[in-house]
Amino acid sequence: MSAAHRVLRPFWTCAADGLPWPCAEARRRLSSNDLAVLRQTMAKLMAIAQGELDDTDLATLYRRFVAWTLEPDQRCAICGSRRHAAISGVAPRLIPCNALRAAIAASDLPGRPSAR
Ligand SMILES: [Zn+2]
Ligand SMILES: [Zn+2]
């Protein structure tokens, strides 16, 4: 058996393969958990990672930690966007709708100055 695909903090890399955590194998294993619980866990981990990683923007973190745990057609309960979603049971300040909407929109336009 290979080493466990667990997170190494404060680097947030995988202990087994050194990739940004959660790596594909970590995601596959995590996906066997209850998805509602997994979403909450990943949203909280994203908030912790945000405090420990200083070279990662919100849109990238959101895709890495939370986006893959959502249903394909899940919409944000606040703004209706399909690009992100509020997670029930997680404080809105951890998954800030406005900030996510702006960050994800900005990351879709590489090289363009932010509209803010
Ligand atoms: Zn891994
Ligand atoms: Zn929203």
XYZ file of C-alpha atoms and ligand atoms in Angstrom:
118
model
C 0.000 0.000 0.000
C 1.188 3.499 -0.731
C 1.405 6.150 1.939
C -1.822 7.816 3.002
C -2.844 10.770 0.889
C -3.161 13.034 3.881
C -2.434 16.732 4.063
C 0.886 18.101 5.267
C 0.375 21.441 6.958
C 1.219 24.241 6.777
C 2.281 23.399 3.210
C -1.055 21.864 2.178
C 0.661 19.289 0.032
C -0.077 15.562 -0.098
C 2.078 13.396 2.169
C 2.151 10.629 -0.451
C 2.849 12.413 -3.734
C 3.704 16.018 -2.862
C 0.909 17.453 -5.009
C -1.328 20.273 -3.805
C -3.772 18.685 -1.374
C -6.364 17.355 -1.944
C -4.703 15.506 -4.838
C -6.841 13.401 -7.178
C -6.409 10.299 -5.052
C -7.257 12.182 -1.841
C -10.394 13.563 -3.519
C -11.380 10.097 -4.692
C -11.028 8.711 -1.173
C -12.739 11.691 0.451
C -15.654 11.320 -1.958
C -16.655 8.098 -0.239
C -17.741 10.190 2.755
C -21.165 11.787 3.090
C -21.005 14.669 0.597
C -22.887 17.141 2.791
C -20.401 16.541 5.592
C -17.496 16.566 3.155
C -18.547 19.983 1.806
C -18.576 21.438 5.294
C -15.215 19.889 6.110
C -13.593 21.118 2.905
C -15.040 24.621 3.299
C -13.580 24.853 6.798
C -10.241 23.476 5.607
C -10.226 26.050 2.805
C -10.578 28.811 5.383
C -7.668 27.394 7.379
C -5.541 26.997 4.249
C -6.324 30.578 3.264
C -4.718 31.695 6.508
C -1.638 29.511 6.088
C -0.942 29.858 2.340
C -0.100 33.352 1.205
C 0.354 32.818 -2.531
C -3.079 31.404 -3.330
C -6.107 33.403 -4.407
C -9.661 32.714 -3.316
C -10.888 31.377 -6.677
C -8.043 28.868 -6.854
C -8.596 27.769 -3.265
C -12.314 27.427 -3.822
C -11.856 25.186 -6.855
C -9.231 23.148 -5.059
C -11.119 22.588 -1.825
C -14.834 23.051 -2.376
C -15.976 23.158 -6.031
C -15.440 19.427 -6.641
C -17.666 18.505 -3.682
C -20.733 20.289 -5.116
C -23.511 18.713 -7.162
C -23.019 19.440 -10.904
C -26.055 21.729 -10.995
C -25.790 23.135 -7.487
C -26.441 26.864 -7.329
C -25.491 29.469 -4.803
C -28.479 29.965 -2.480
C -27.664 33.672 -2.226
C -26.946 34.841 -5.782
C -28.041 31.854 -7.893
C -24.650 31.383 -9.558
C -23.638 27.898 -10.664
C -19.990 28.818 -10.231
C -19.996 28.602 -6.457
C -22.446 27.751 -3.702
C -23.019 28.587 -0.084
C -22.494 25.478 2.038
C -25.233 24.768 4.545
C -23.773 24.489 8.018
C -20.773 26.674 7.175
C -20.539 30.312 8.236
C -21.027 32.644 5.228
C -17.823 34.471 6.141
C -15.886 31.275 5.284
C -17.556 30.971 1.853
C -18.258 34.631 1.060
C -20.661 34.824 -1.888
C -19.637 38.300 -3.065
C -15.915 37.676 -2.745
C -16.164 34.310 -4.509
C -18.235 35.733 -7.344
C -15.675 38.489 -7.893
C -12.666 36.194 -7.524
C -14.013 33.528 -9.886
C -15.054 36.124 -12.466
C -11.629 37.753 -12.276
C -9.852 34.414 -12.653
C -11.807 33.748 -15.853
C -10.113 36.710 -17.489
C -6.390 36.006 -17.290
C -4.261 39.004 -18.072
C -7.085 41.490 -17.817
C -7.053 44.064 -15.062
C -9.639 43.542 -12.345
C -12.781 45.638 -12.717
C -12.691 46.505 -9.033
Zn -1.819 12.328 -2.937
Zn -23.306 33.445 -4.500
